[in-house]
């Protein structure tokens, strides 16, 4: 089965816009106004080109399926590094929404949320087989990896929170944070 995806912006246009920015011919806002494209979209193209080169801007005409290991690596990178979704997406050459959706699924369902799901309409008459259907269970190693990944993400979140609190305390010294209020 072949898929046909329409794209709003051609590869040539993307390369032209990014090249103008990288050659310091115009600013992002100026290019956005000139081409009537939102500046955040241009920023994404620039980030993608900086990470992987101009070839990453080419339009994909095939539906790509990603392995669960690749998905886990992307989510692990996103949760352990304090960078945004768009930077992670540019690094792995996938869409922002894909990174966000995988991270959300991982937080809700764990590693099982990243496994491929059966697609299509279910059969009306079940297939006769002597084999019983087994529920997919995670191995002990995968459970520990999932637990470690969640703990690393929580640790990173707490580090950032601690840093913010230290900066607030340094900025407003007359309001000490260690006093007990009666």
PDB file of C-alpha atoms in Angstrom:
ATOM      1  CA  UNK A   1       0.000   0.000   0.000  1.00  0.00           C
ATOM      2  CA  UNK A   2       1.432   3.368  -0.988  1.00  0.00           C
ATOM      3  CA  UNK A   3       0.752   6.536   0.900  1.00  0.00           C
ATOM      4  CA  UNK A   4       0.635   9.983  -0.618  1.00  0.00           C
ATOM      5  CA  UNK A   5       1.305  12.872   1.700  1.00  0.00           C
ATOM      6  CA  UNK A   6       0.730  16.414   0.607  1.00  0.00           C
ATOM      7  CA  UNK A   7       3.124  18.924   2.038  1.00  0.00           C
ATOM      8  CA  UNK A   8       2.432  22.567   2.362  1.00  0.00           C
ATOM      9  CA  UNK A   9       6.026  23.666   1.767  1.00  0.00           C
ATOM     10  CA  UNK A  10       8.410  22.168  -0.763  1.00  0.00           C
ATOM     11  CA  UNK A  11      11.918  21.060   0.061  1.00  0.00           C
ATOM     12  CA  UNK A  12      13.346  23.775  -2.193  1.00  0.00           C
ATOM     13  CA  UNK A  13      11.453  26.510  -0.348  1.00  0.00           C
ATOM     14  CA  UNK A  14      12.598  25.224   3.040  1.00  0.00           C
ATOM     15  CA  UNK A  15      16.228  25.088   1.898  1.00  0.00           C
ATOM     16  CA  UNK A  16      15.975  28.579   0.391  1.00  0.00           C
ATOM     17  CA  UNK A  17      14.588  30.067   3.620  1.00  0.00           C
ATOM     18  CA  UNK A  18      17.066  28.279   5.896  1.00  0.00           C
ATOM     19  CA  UNK A  19      19.983  29.207   3.627  1.00  0.00           C
ATOM     20  CA  UNK A  20      19.006  32.878   3.731  1.00  0.00           C
ATOM     21  CA  UNK A  21      18.969  32.751   7.518  1.00  0.00           C
ATOM     22  CA  UNK A  22      22.262  30.844   7.816  1.00  0.00           C
ATOM     23  CA  UNK A  23      23.942  33.255   5.364  1.00  0.00           C
ATOM     24  CA  UNK A  24      22.759  36.174   7.543  1.00  0.00           C
ATOM     25  CA  UNK A  25      20.683  37.642   4.715  1.00  0.00           C
ATOM     26  CA  UNK A  26      17.600  38.102   6.901  1.00  0.00           C
ATOM     27  CA  UNK A  27      16.215  37.444  10.377  1.00  0.00           C
ATOM     28  CA  UNK A  28      13.677  34.775  11.249  1.00  0.00           C
ATOM     29  CA  UNK A  29      10.953  37.374  11.730  1.00  0.00           C
ATOM     30  CA  UNK A  30      11.855  39.029   8.421  1.00  0.00           C
ATOM     31  CA  UNK A  31      11.743  35.713   6.568  1.00  0.00           C
ATOM     32  CA  UNK A  32       8.431  34.873   8.236  1.00  0.00           C
ATOM     33  CA  UNK A  33       6.954  38.138   7.043  1.00  0.00           C
ATOM     34  CA  UNK A  34       8.453  37.826   3.547  1.00  0.00           C
ATOM     35  CA  UNK A  35       7.198  34.264   2.949  1.00  0.00           C
ATOM     36  CA  UNK A  36       4.046  34.536   5.087  1.00  0.00           C
ATOM     37  CA  UNK A  37       5.080  31.550   7.237  1.00  0.00           C
ATOM     38  CA  UNK A  38       4.905  31.488  11.034  1.00  0.00           C
ATOM     39  CA  UNK A  39       8.317  32.136  12.577  1.00  0.00           C
ATOM     40  CA  UNK A  40       8.199  29.054  14.847  1.00  0.00           C
ATOM     41  CA  UNK A  41       7.985  26.792  11.806  1.00  0.00           C
ATOM     42  CA  UNK A  42      11.045  28.493  10.309  1.00  0.00           C
ATOM     43  CA  UNK A  43      12.833  28.084  13.663  1.00  0.00           C
ATOM     44  CA  UNK A  44      12.098  24.322  13.558  1.00  0.00           C
ATOM     45  CA  UNK A  45      13.519  24.065  10.038  1.00  0.00           C
ATOM     46  CA  UNK A  46      16.660  25.922  11.123  1.00  0.00           C
ATOM     47  CA  UNK A  47      17.133  23.680  14.178  1.00  0.00           C
ATOM     48  CA  UNK A  48      16.691  20.581  12.034  1.00  0.00           C
ATOM     49  CA  UNK A  49      19.173  21.853   9.439  1.00  0.00           C
ATOM     50  CA  UNK A  50      21.740  22.743  12.115  1.00  0.00           C
ATOM     51  CA  UNK A  51      21.493  19.277  13.693  1.00  0.00           C
ATOM     52  CA  UNK A  52      21.400  17.145  10.559  1.00  0.00           C
ATOM     53  CA  UNK A  53      22.130  19.340   7.574  1.00  0.00           C
ATOM     54  CA  UNK A  54      19.911  20.646   4.797  1.00  0.00           C
ATOM     55  CA  UNK A  55      19.096  17.107   3.648  1.00  0.00           C
ATOM     56  CA  UNK A  56      16.920  16.701   6.759  1.00  0.00           C
ATOM     57  CA  UNK A  57      14.504  19.262   5.307  1.00  0.00           C
ATOM     58  CA  UNK A  58      13.531  16.975   2.446  1.00  0.00           C
ATOM     59  CA  UNK A  59       9.929  15.849   2.332  1.00  0.00           C
ATOM     60  CA  UNK A  60       9.344  12.220   3.302  1.00  0.00           C
ATOM     61  CA  UNK A  61       6.932  10.423   0.993  1.00  0.00           C
ATOM     62  CA  UNK A  62       6.794   7.158   2.897  1.00  0.00           C
ATOM     63  CA  UNK A  63       5.148   6.305   6.163  1.00  0.00           C
ATOM     64  CA  UNK A  64       7.899   5.508   8.623  1.00  0.00           C
ATOM     65  CA  UNK A  65       7.368   3.046  11.429  1.00  0.00           C
ATOM     66  CA  UNK A  66       9.739   3.234  14.357  1.00  0.00           C
ATOM     67  CA  UNK A  67      10.838   0.347  16.538  1.00  0.00           C
ATOM     68  CA  UNK A  68       9.989   0.371  20.224  1.00  0.00           C
ATOM     69  CA  UNK A  69      13.727   0.568  21.036  1.00  0.00           C
ATOM     70  CA  UNK A  70      14.068   3.728  18.942  1.00  0.00           C
ATOM     71  CA  UNK A  71      11.020   5.214  20.666  1.00  0.00           C
ATOM     72  CA  UNK A  72      12.484   4.369  24.067  1.00  0.00           C
ATOM     73  CA  UNK A  73      15.811   5.984  23.123  1.00  0.00           C
ATOM     74  CA  UNK A  74      14.036   9.174  22.036  1.00  0.00           C
ATOM     75  CA  UNK A  75      11.969   9.316  25.229  1.00  0.00           C
ATOM     76  CA  UNK A  76      15.022   8.540  27.371  1.00  0.00           C
ATOM     77  CA  UNK A  77      16.968  11.351  25.690  1.00  0.00           C
ATOM     78  CA  UNK A  78      14.046  13.766  26.123  1.00  0.00           C
ATOM     79  CA  UNK A  79      13.539  12.947  29.801  1.00  0.00           C
ATOM     80  CA  UNK A  80      17.211  12.977  30.823  1.00  0.00           C
ATOM     81  CA  UNK A  81      18.269  16.128  28.964  1.00  0.00           C
ATOM     82  CA  UNK A  82      16.836  19.518  29.791  1.00  0.00           C
ATOM     83  CA  UNK A  83      16.085  20.535  26.235  1.00  0.00           C
ATOM     84  CA  UNK A  84      12.774  21.099  24.534  1.00  0.00           C
ATOM     85  CA  UNK A  85      10.705  18.794  22.399  1.00  0.00           C
ATOM     86  CA  UNK A  86      11.669  20.604  19.196  1.00  0.00           C
ATOM     87  CA  UNK A  87      15.424  20.171  19.834  1.00  0.00           C
ATOM     88  CA  UNK A  88      14.967  16.442  20.497  1.00  0.00           C
ATOM     89  CA  UNK A  89      12.800  16.132  17.384  1.00  0.00           C
ATOM     90  CA  UNK A  90      15.449  17.888  15.297  1.00  0.00           C
ATOM     91  CA  UNK A  91      18.185  15.634  16.689  1.00  0.00           C
ATOM     92  CA  UNK A  92      16.296  12.442  15.797  1.00  0.00           C
ATOM     93  CA  UNK A  93      14.715  13.855  12.593  1.00  0.00           C
ATOM     94  CA  UNK A  94      11.127  13.264  13.690  1.00  0.00           C
ATOM     95  CA  UNK A  95       8.217  15.602  14.350  1.00  0.00           C
ATOM     96  CA  UNK A  96       7.724  17.509  17.597  1.00  0.00           C
ATOM     97  CA  UNK A  97       4.320  15.961  18.138  1.00  0.00           C
ATOM     98  CA  UNK A  98       5.799  12.468  17.812  1.00  0.00           C
ATOM     99  CA  UNK A  99       8.274  13.120  20.636  1.00  0.00           C
ATOM    100  CA  UNK A 100       5.548  14.652  22.788  1.00  0.00           C
ATOM    101  CA  UNK A 101       3.132  11.757  22.171  1.00  0.00           C
ATOM    102  CA  UNK A 102       5.758   9.097  22.930  1.00  0.00           C
ATOM    103  CA  UNK A 103       6.775  10.856  26.156  1.00  0.00           C
ATOM    104  CA  UNK A 104       3.128  11.165  27.192  1.00  0.00           C
ATOM    105  CA  UNK A 105       2.464   7.479  26.437  1.00  0.00           C
ATOM    106  CA  UNK A 106       5.585   6.487  28.372  1.00  0.00           C
ATOM    107  CA  UNK A 107       4.529   8.523  31.407  1.00  0.00           C
ATOM    108  CA  UNK A 108       1.019   7.036  31.327  1.00  0.00           C
ATOM    109  CA  UNK A 109       1.685   3.402  30.408  1.00  0.00           C
ATOM    110  CA  UNK A 110       5.434   2.904  30.766  1.00  0.00           C
ATOM    111  CA  UNK A 111       7.409   0.889  28.241  1.00  0.00           C
ATOM    112  CA  UNK A 112       4.258  -0.962  27.167  1.00  0.00           C
ATOM    113  CA  UNK A 113       2.915   2.327  25.769  1.00  0.00           C
ATOM    114  CA  UNK A 114       5.797   2.456  23.292  1.00  0.00           C
ATOM    115  CA  UNK A 115       5.169  -1.013  21.883  1.00  0.00           C
ATOM    116  CA  UNK A 116       3.378  -1.203  18.512  1.00  0.00           C
ATOM    117  CA  UNK A 117      -0.364  -1.733  18.729  1.00  0.00           C
ATOM    118  CA  UNK A 118      -2.393  -4.087  16.551  1.00  0.00           C
ATOM    119  CA  UNK A 119      -4.167  -2.068  13.887  1.00  0.00           C
ATOM    120  CA  UNK A 120      -7.284  -2.606  11.895  1.00  0.00           C
ATOM    121  CA  UNK A 121     -10.742  -3.835  12.626  1.00  0.00           C
ATOM    122  CA  UNK A 122     -10.941  -6.942  14.814  1.00  0.00           C
ATOM    123  CA  UNK A 123     -12.338 -10.173  13.362  1.00  0.00           C
ATOM    124  CA  UNK A 124     -15.994 -10.947  13.955  1.00  0.00           C
ATOM    125  CA  UNK A 125     -15.283 -14.644  14.304  1.00  0.00           C
ATOM    126  CA  UNK A 126     -12.220 -15.380  16.395  1.00  0.00           C
ATOM    127  CA  UNK A 127      -9.526 -17.380  14.698  1.00  0.00           C
ATOM    128  CA  UNK A 128      -9.674 -20.995  15.870  1.00  0.00           C
ATOM    129  CA  UNK A 129      -6.412 -21.930  17.408  1.00  0.00           C
ATOM    130  CA  UNK A 130      -5.209 -24.109  20.225  1.00  0.00           C
ATOM    131  CA  UNK A 131      -2.816 -21.404  21.317  1.00  0.00           C
ATOM    132  CA  UNK A 132      -4.152 -19.049  23.924  1.00  0.00           C
ATOM    133  CA  UNK A 133      -3.494 -15.384  23.515  1.00  0.00           C
ATOM    134  CA  UNK A 134      -0.895 -14.186  25.969  1.00  0.00           C
ATOM    135  CA  UNK A 135      -0.918 -10.733  27.407  1.00  0.00           C
ATOM    136  CA  UNK A 136       2.346  -9.002  26.670  1.00  0.00           C
ATOM    137  CA  UNK A 137       4.327  -8.777  29.862  1.00  0.00           C
ATOM    138  CA  UNK A 138       7.458  -6.801  30.425  1.00  0.00           C
ATOM    139  CA  UNK A 139      10.618  -8.564  31.425  1.00  0.00           C
ATOM    140  CA  UNK A 140      12.258  -7.717  34.736  1.00  0.00           C
ATOM    141  CA  UNK A 141      15.034  -5.858  32.933  1.00  0.00           C
ATOM    142  CA  UNK A 142      12.545  -3.670  31.047  1.00  0.00           C
ATOM    143  CA  UNK A 143      10.680  -2.930  34.281  1.00  0.00           C
ATOM    144  CA  UNK A 144      13.908  -1.837  35.959  1.00  0.00           C
ATOM    145  CA  UNK A 145      14.912   0.269  32.945  1.00  0.00           C
ATOM    146  CA  UNK A 146      11.512   1.953  33.009  1.00  0.00           C
ATOM    147  CA  UNK A 147      11.805   2.619  36.746  1.00  0.00           C
ATOM    148  CA  UNK A 148      15.328   4.028  36.365  1.00  0.00           C
ATOM    149  CA  UNK A 149      14.267   6.255  33.484  1.00  0.00           C
ATOM    150  CA  UNK A 150      11.361   7.678  35.471  1.00  0.00           C
ATOM    151  CA  UNK A 151      13.638   8.281  38.461  1.00  0.00           C
ATOM    152  CA  UNK A 152      16.220  10.023  36.257  1.00  0.00           C
ATOM    153  CA  UNK A 153      13.509  12.275  34.843  1.00  0.00           C
ATOM    154  CA  UNK A 154      12.248  13.099  38.347  1.00  0.00           C
ATOM    155  CA  UNK A 155      15.819  13.803  39.500  1.00  0.00           C
ATOM    156  CA  UNK A 156      16.375  16.181  36.572  1.00  0.00           C
ATOM    157  CA  UNK A 157      13.079  17.948  37.329  1.00  0.00           C
ATOM    158  CA  UNK A 158      14.078  18.343  40.987  1.00  0.00           C
ATOM    159  CA  UNK A 159      17.524  19.684  40.007  1.00  0.00           C
ATOM    160  CA  UNK A 160      15.904  22.347  37.835  1.00  0.00           C
ATOM    161  CA  UNK A 161      13.408  23.187  40.594  1.00  0.00           C
ATOM    162  CA  UNK A 162      16.240  23.465  43.137  1.00  0.00           C
ATOM    163  CA  UNK A 163      18.182  25.760  40.803  1.00  0.00           C
ATOM    164  CA  UNK A 164      15.145  28.019  40.369  1.00  0.00           C
ATOM    165  CA  UNK A 165      14.590  28.183  44.128  1.00  0.00           C
ATOM    166  CA  UNK A 166      18.245  29.096  44.708  1.00  0.00           C
ATOM    167  CA  UNK A 167      18.014  31.890  42.139  1.00  0.00           C
ATOM    168  CA  UNK A 168      14.822  33.221  43.721  1.00  0.00           C
ATOM    169  CA  UNK A 169      16.419  33.130  47.178  1.00  0.00           C
ATOM    170  CA  UNK A 170      19.492  34.963  45.858  1.00  0.00           C
ATOM    171  CA  UNK A 171      17.367  37.585  44.152  1.00  0.00           C
ATOM    172  CA  UNK A 172      15.096  38.237  47.131  1.00  0.00           C
ATOM    173  CA  UNK A 173      17.351  37.876  50.198  1.00  0.00           C
ATOM    174  CA  UNK A 174      14.996  39.664  52.616  1.00  0.00           C
ATOM    175  CA  UNK A 175      12.523  36.803  52.359  1.00  0.00           C
ATOM    176  CA  UNK A 176      14.436  33.854  53.827  1.00  0.00           C
ATOM    177  CA  UNK A 177      13.071  30.492  52.821  1.00  0.00           C
ATOM    178  CA  UNK A 178      14.310  28.593  55.883  1.00  0.00           C
ATOM    179  CA  UNK A 179      12.282  30.489  58.537  1.00  0.00           C
ATOM    180  CA  UNK A 180       9.362  28.704  60.118  1.00  0.00           C
ATOM    181  CA  UNK A 181       6.104  30.603  60.088  1.00  0.00           C
ATOM    182  CA  UNK A 182       3.962  30.363  63.224  1.00  0.00           C
TER     183      UNK A 182
END
